């Protein structure tokens, strides 16, 4: 049981490290970046010690005894909270390592070496706050999609309604470029959101226009990474 928990915790750490690798070059026009951290914490007082014991390369007899005792107490606590739930559910609840950890978003820059926790006191603009939120969400999506059982065939797709509102065009390009680097496809709606930027190698844009109470008119534009081309709506892509 301990070996399986260690394997899962180490895998989670690898996913976080991969997230940060993908975010390393993503910055706003004013130099704001993001780092994701995953650490023991929250309301679990034993989280740090339990994680340390589980992931240690070697354990002394005393450490092994402590680990067994901590795991047993968690199962007993889960049983005491709901004796009728069944042993499998007690184990699932007591040994869910995700409950022992919390994700923290750190704002980097714009000055070299400057770091701040995301909060009202971070003193960043509304657009930069949105950038930080989007980057964190994209990293979470990448981590989840990369952890699916069959990554070779699993659909890597995000859907965003009213995407990138109040974010400047260069930063929109950076965010779309981040999705491209993460190999995540996207479907987005937005006001005047074209996405025809060098960071995106290929894109189809459907613009819907309507005057007063008249009929809506839809135009399809294809972006090939260099130029925009008007295309018939009935044309099928190969």
mmCIF file of C-alpha atoms in Angstrom:
data_model
loop_
_atom_site.group_PDB
_atom_site.id
_atom_site.type_symbol
_atom_site.label_atom_id
_atom_site.label_comp_id
_atom_site.label_asym_id
_atom_site.label_seq_id
_atom_site.Cartn_x
_atom_site.Cartn_y
_atom_site.Cartn_z
ATOM 1 C CA UNK A 1 0.000 0.000 0.000
ATOM 2 C CA UNK A 2 2.796 2.396 0.921
ATOM 3 C CA UNK A 3 4.616 1.625 -2.320
ATOM 4 C CA UNK A 4 1.508 2.421 -4.369
ATOM 5 C CA UNK A 5 0.999 5.719 -2.532
ATOM 6 C CA UNK A 6 4.649 6.622 -3.086
ATOM 7 C CA UNK A 7 4.318 5.880 -6.793
ATOM 8 C CA UNK A 8 1.242 8.080 -7.091
ATOM 9 C CA UNK A 9 2.782 10.980 -5.168
ATOM 10 C CA UNK A 10 5.930 10.832 -7.291
ATOM 11 C CA UNK A 11 3.792 10.781 -10.433
ATOM 12 C CA UNK A 12 1.910 13.867 -9.226
ATOM 13 C CA UNK A 13 5.221 15.641 -8.642
ATOM 14 C CA UNK A 14 6.322 14.772 -12.164
ATOM 15 C CA UNK A 15 3.074 16.196 -13.561
ATOM 16 C CA UNK A 16 3.621 19.467 -11.649
ATOM 17 C CA UNK A 17 7.206 19.649 -12.907
ATOM 18 C CA UNK A 18 5.990 19.130 -16.484
ATOM 19 C CA UNK A 19 3.403 21.889 -15.989
ATOM 20 C CA UNK A 20 6.095 24.318 -14.896
ATOM 21 C CA UNK A 21 8.297 23.369 -17.826
ATOM 22 C CA UNK A 22 5.455 24.237 -20.200
ATOM 23 C CA UNK A 23 4.834 27.550 -18.392
ATOM 24 C CA UNK A 24 8.460 28.627 -18.166
ATOM 25 C CA UNK A 25 8.388 30.786 -21.306
ATOM 26 C CA UNK A 26 4.854 32.172 -20.907
ATOM 27 C CA UNK A 27 4.846 35.825 -19.846
ATOM 28 C CA UNK A 28 2.569 38.832 -20.228
ATOM 29 C CA UNK A 29 3.742 41.880 -22.150
ATOM 30 C CA UNK A 30 4.842 43.319 -18.795
ATOM 31 C CA UNK A 31 6.829 40.246 -17.784
ATOM 32 C CA UNK A 32 4.388 38.494 -15.426
ATOM 33 C CA UNK A 33 4.781 34.705 -15.252
ATOM 34 C CA UNK A 34 3.379 31.825 -13.204
ATOM 35 C CA UNK A 35 4.695 28.849 -11.262
ATOM 36 C CA UNK A 36 2.544 26.007 -9.923
ATOM 37 C CA UNK A 37 3.405 24.343 -6.612
ATOM 38 C CA UNK A 38 1.934 21.195 -5.052
ATOM 39 C CA UNK A 39 2.787 20.599 -1.446
ATOM 40 C CA UNK A 40 1.507 18.941 1.736
ATOM 41 C CA UNK A 41 -0.734 21.301 3.630
ATOM 42 C CA UNK A 42 -4.290 22.361 4.044
ATOM 43 C CA UNK A 43 -5.980 21.361 7.291
ATOM 44 C CA UNK A 44 -4.083 18.071 7.591
ATOM 45 C CA UNK A 45 -1.519 18.470 10.371
ATOM 46 C CA UNK A 46 0.209 15.154 9.530
ATOM 47 C CA UNK A 47 0.417 15.738 5.756
ATOM 48 C CA UNK A 48 4.072 16.796 5.591
ATOM 49 C CA UNK A 49 5.314 13.986 7.847
ATOM 50 C CA UNK A 50 3.216 11.347 6.109
ATOM 51 C CA UNK A 51 4.415 12.427 2.652
ATOM 52 C CA UNK A 52 8.007 12.442 3.885
ATOM 53 C CA UNK A 53 7.706 8.903 5.217
ATOM 54 C CA UNK A 54 6.016 7.617 2.069
ATOM 55 C CA UNK A 55 8.540 9.091 -0.361
ATOM 56 C CA UNK A 56 11.720 8.423 1.613
ATOM 57 C CA UNK A 57 14.225 6.250 -0.250
ATOM 58 C CA UNK A 58 15.004 4.427 2.994
ATOM 59 C CA UNK A 59 13.105 4.100 6.278
ATOM 60 C CA UNK A 60 14.435 3.215 9.689
ATOM 61 C CA UNK A 61 12.467 0.692 11.756
ATOM 62 C CA UNK A 62 11.106 3.632 13.754
ATOM 63 C CA UNK A 63 10.016 5.444 10.593
ATOM 64 C CA UNK A 64 8.314 2.312 9.285
ATOM 65 C CA UNK A 65 6.456 1.925 12.563
ATOM 66 C CA UNK A 66 5.380 5.592 12.457
ATOM 67 C CA UNK A 67 4.129 5.190 8.879
ATOM 68 C CA UNK A 68 2.076 2.095 9.688
ATOM 69 C CA UNK A 69 0.614 3.819 12.721
ATOM 70 C CA UNK A 70 -0.343 6.978 10.812
ATOM 71 C CA UNK A 71 -2.005 5.013 8.026
ATOM 72 C CA UNK A 72 -3.864 2.805 10.511
ATOM 73 C CA UNK A 73 -5.166 5.854 12.405
ATOM 74 C CA UNK A 74 -6.501 7.354 9.184
ATOM 75 C CA UNK A 75 -8.416 4.205 8.317
ATOM 76 C CA UNK A 76 -9.777 3.933 11.856
ATOM 77 C CA UNK A 77 -10.844 7.584 11.759
ATOM 78 C CA UNK A 78 -12.673 7.050 8.461
ATOM 79 C CA UNK A 79 -14.421 4.006 9.922
ATOM 80 C CA UNK A 80 -15.446 5.897 13.052
ATOM 81 C CA UNK A 81 -16.923 8.705 10.968
ATOM 82 C CA UNK A 82 -19.158 6.304 8.986
ATOM 83 C CA UNK A 83 -19.070 2.646 10.148
ATOM 84 C CA UNK A 84 -21.655 1.594 7.555
ATOM 85 C CA UNK A 85 -19.674 2.850 4.526
ATOM 86 C CA UNK A 86 -17.682 -0.320 4.033
ATOM 87 C CA UNK A 87 -13.971 -1.111 4.237
ATOM 88 C CA UNK A 88 -13.218 -0.215 0.602
ATOM 89 C CA UNK A 89 -14.657 3.276 1.044
ATOM 90 C CA UNK A 90 -12.828 3.730 4.336
ATOM 91 C CA UNK A 91 -9.538 2.927 2.612
ATOM 92 C CA UNK A 92 -10.329 5.172 -0.344
ATOM 93 C CA UNK A 93 -11.079 8.120 1.914
ATOM 94 C CA UNK A 94 -8.266 7.586 4.383
ATOM 95 C CA UNK A 95 -5.542 7.022 1.804
ATOM 96 C CA UNK A 96 -6.499 9.694 -0.736
ATOM 97 C CA UNK A 97 -3.155 11.509 -0.921
ATOM 98 C CA UNK A 98 -4.758 14.367 -2.881
ATOM 99 C CA UNK A 99 -6.509 15.488 0.297
ATOM 100 C CA UNK A 100 -3.159 15.870 2.013
ATOM 101 C CA UNK A 101 -1.889 18.350 -0.550
ATOM 102 C CA UNK A 102 -2.818 21.747 -1.924
ATOM 103 C CA UNK A 103 -2.001 23.566 -5.153
ATOM 104 C CA UNK A 104 -0.556 27.054 -4.903
ATOM 105 C CA UNK A 105 -0.116 29.552 -7.742
ATOM 106 C CA UNK A 106 2.902 31.854 -7.498
ATOM 107 C CA UNK A 107 3.169 35.033 -9.566
ATOM 108 C CA UNK A 108 6.641 35.644 -10.980
ATOM 109 C CA UNK A 109 8.117 39.015 -11.964
ATOM 110 C CA UNK A 110 8.147 41.348 -13.607
ATOM 111 C CA UNK A 111 11.448 41.994 -11.832
ATOM 112 C CA UNK A 112 13.943 39.078 -11.829
ATOM 113 C CA UNK A 113 13.535 36.966 -8.702
ATOM 114 C CA UNK A 114 10.286 38.591 -7.584
ATOM 115 C CA UNK A 115 7.612 36.154 -6.378
ATOM 116 C CA UNK A 116 4.141 36.705 -4.908
ATOM 117 C CA UNK A 117 1.229 34.524 -3.937
ATOM 118 C CA UNK A 118 -1.917 35.154 -5.919
ATOM 119 C CA UNK A 119 -4.058 37.427 -3.755
ATOM 120 C CA UNK A 120 -5.649 40.874 -3.672
ATOM 121 C CA UNK A 121 -2.338 42.238 -2.408
ATOM 122 C CA UNK A 122 -0.396 41.015 -5.424
ATOM 123 C CA UNK A 123 -0.997 44.393 -7.119
ATOM 124 C CA UNK A 124 -1.336 43.241 -10.696
ATOM 125 C CA UNK A 125 -3.740 44.530 -13.315
ATOM 126 C CA UNK A 126 -7.073 42.926 -14.145
ATOM 127 C CA UNK A 127 -5.684 41.652 -17.429
ATOM 128 C CA UNK A 128 -2.649 40.142 -15.684
ATOM 129 C CA UNK A 129 -4.913 38.528 -13.088
ATOM 130 C CA UNK A 130 -6.866 36.910 -15.902
ATOM 131 C CA UNK A 131 -3.614 35.780 -17.529
ATOM 132 C CA UNK A 132 -2.519 34.096 -14.298
ATOM 133 C CA UNK A 133 -5.906 32.371 -14.002
ATOM 134 C CA UNK A 134 -5.859 31.139 -17.598
ATOM 135 C CA UNK A 135 -2.305 29.867 -17.343
ATOM 136 C CA UNK A 136 -3.085 27.958 -14.155
ATOM 137 C CA UNK A 137 -6.211 26.440 -15.742
ATOM 138 C CA UNK A 138 -4.340 25.442 -18.900
ATOM 139 C CA UNK A 139 -1.628 23.814 -16.809
ATOM 140 C CA UNK A 140 -4.276 21.886 -14.866
ATOM 141 C CA UNK A 141 -5.946 20.771 -18.098
ATOM 142 C CA UNK A 142 -2.606 19.645 -19.502
ATOM 143 C CA UNK A 143 -1.817 17.710 -16.336
ATOM 144 C CA UNK A 144 -5.218 16.010 -16.327
ATOM 145 C CA UNK A 145 -5.162 15.132 -20.027
ATOM 146 C CA UNK A 146 -1.587 13.860 -19.820
ATOM 147 C CA UNK A 147 -2.600 11.553 -16.970
ATOM 148 C CA UNK A 148 -5.412 9.780 -18.823
ATOM 149 C CA UNK A 149 -4.964 6.023 -19.309
ATOM 150 C CA UNK A 150 -4.587 6.163 -23.107
ATOM 151 C CA UNK A 151 -2.912 9.431 -24.004
ATOM 152 C CA UNK A 152 -2.372 8.258 -27.570
ATOM 153 C CA UNK A 153 -6.066 8.370 -28.426
ATOM 154 C CA UNK A 154 -7.595 10.596 -25.719
ATOM 155 C CA UNK A 155 -9.060 13.857 -27.021
ATOM 156 C CA UNK A 156 -7.018 16.859 -25.838
ATOM 157 C CA UNK A 157 -9.543 19.686 -26.044
ATOM 158 C CA UNK A 158 -10.660 22.710 -24.011
ATOM 159 C CA UNK A 159 -13.825 24.767 -24.540
ATOM 160 C CA UNK A 160 -13.880 28.451 -23.563
ATOM 161 C CA UNK A 161 -16.864 30.777 -23.696
ATOM 162 C CA UNK A 162 -16.133 34.526 -23.971
ATOM 163 C CA UNK A 163 -12.427 33.724 -23.946
ATOM 164 C CA UNK A 164 -9.692 36.233 -23.075
ATOM 165 C CA UNK A 165 -11.966 39.187 -22.284
ATOM 166 C CA UNK A 166 -9.975 42.285 -21.186
ATOM 167 C CA UNK A 167 -6.654 40.737 -22.214
ATOM 168 C CA UNK A 168 -4.458 42.542 -24.747
ATOM 169 C CA UNK A 169 -3.697 41.024 -28.150
ATOM 170 C CA UNK A 170 -0.011 40.124 -27.512
ATOM 171 C CA UNK A 171 -0.980 38.260 -24.340
ATOM 172 C CA UNK A 172 -3.804 36.467 -26.164
ATOM 173 C CA UNK A 173 -1.208 35.275 -28.641
ATOM 174 C CA UNK A 174 0.961 34.054 -25.768
ATOM 175 C CA UNK A 175 -1.951 32.141 -24.202
ATOM 176 C CA UNK A 176 -2.921 30.520 -27.490
ATOM 177 C CA UNK A 177 0.713 29.683 -28.087
ATOM 178 C CA UNK A 178 0.810 27.981 -24.690
ATOM 179 C CA UNK A 179 -2.082 25.728 -25.728
ATOM 180 C CA UNK A 180 -0.248 24.911 -28.962
ATOM 181 C CA UNK A 181 2.927 24.008 -27.050
ATOM 182 C CA UNK A 182 0.874 21.802 -24.740
ATOM 183 C CA UNK A 183 -0.704 20.105 -27.786
ATOM 184 C CA UNK A 184 -4.209 21.069 -26.628
ATOM 185 C CA UNK A 185 -6.879 21.834 -29.234
ATOM 186 C CA UNK A 186 -9.407 24.528 -28.417
ATOM 187 C CA UNK A 187 -12.869 25.794 -29.302
ATOM 188 C CA UNK A 188 -13.508 29.386 -28.208
ATOM 189 C CA UNK A 189 -16.141 32.069 -28.456
ATOM 190 C CA UNK A 190 -15.424 35.746 -27.968
ATOM 191 C CA UNK A 191 -15.992 39.280 -29.165
ATOM 192 C CA UNK A 192 -13.596 40.129 -31.999
ATOM 193 C CA UNK A 193 -11.463 37.124 -31.047
ATOM 194 C CA UNK A 194 -9.530 36.188 -34.176
ATOM 195 C CA UNK A 195 -6.518 34.294 -32.924
ATOM 196 C CA UNK A 196 -4.600 34.889 -36.137
ATOM 197 C CA UNK A 197 -1.225 35.115 -34.436
ATOM 198 C CA UNK A 198 2.197 33.646 -35.290
ATOM 199 C CA UNK A 199 2.010 31.369 -32.243
ATOM 200 C CA UNK A 200 -0.925 29.452 -33.796
ATOM 201 C CA UNK A 201 -0.010 27.432 -36.916
ATOM 202 C CA UNK A 202 -3.583 26.737 -38.076
ATOM 203 C CA UNK A 203 -7.055 27.911 -37.103
ATOM 204 C CA UNK A 204 -10.610 28.239 -38.413
ATOM 205 C CA UNK A 205 -12.589 31.313 -37.379
ATOM 206 C CA UNK A 206 -16.351 31.635 -37.782
ATOM 207 C CA UNK A 207 -17.511 35.258 -37.501
ATOM 208 C CA UNK A 208 -21.216 35.832 -36.857
ATOM 209 C CA UNK A 209 -22.574 39.294 -37.761
ATOM 210 C CA UNK A 210 -26.046 40.742 -37.506
ATOM 211 C CA UNK A 211 -27.475 44.233 -38.102
ATOM 212 C CA UNK A 212 -30.479 45.232 -35.979
ATOM 213 C CA UNK A 213 -33.232 42.619 -36.473
ATOM 214 C CA UNK A 214 -31.828 41.275 -39.739
ATOM 215 C CA UNK A 215 -30.661 37.770 -40.426
ATOM 216 C CA UNK A 216 -27.325 36.627 -39.005
ATOM 217 C CA UNK A 217 -24.471 36.193 -41.486
ATOM 218 C CA UNK A 218 -21.650 33.734 -40.805
ATOM 219 C CA UNK A 219 -18.229 34.004 -42.410
ATOM 220 C CA UNK A 220 -15.518 31.362 -42.271
ATOM 221 C CA UNK A 221 -11.886 32.454 -42.296
ATOM 222 C CA UNK A 222 -8.944 30.048 -42.293
ATOM 223 C CA UNK A 223 -5.605 31.025 -40.764
ATOM 224 C CA UNK A 224 -2.595 29.054 -41.989
ATOM 225 C CA UNK A 225 -0.060 30.628 -39.656
ATOM 226 C CA UNK A 226 0.763 33.419 -42.125
ATOM 227 C CA UNK A 227 -2.324 34.781 -43.872
ATOM 228 C CA UNK A 228 -6.121 34.740 -43.484
ATOM 229 C CA UNK A 229 -8.185 33.209 -46.261
ATOM 230 C CA UNK A 230 -11.935 33.419 -46.776
ATOM 231 C CA UNK A 231 -13.426 29.955 -47.289
ATOM 232 C CA UNK A 232 -16.918 28.618 -48.082
ATOM 233 C CA UNK A 233 -18.838 27.386 -45.055
ATOM 234 C CA UNK A 234 -19.674 24.150 -46.874
ATOM 235 C CA UNK A 235 -16.057 23.217 -47.583
ATOM 236 C CA UNK A 236 -14.849 20.225 -45.627
ATOM 237 C CA UNK A 237 -11.344 20.003 -44.235
ATOM 238 C CA UNK A 238 -9.241 17.005 -45.125
#
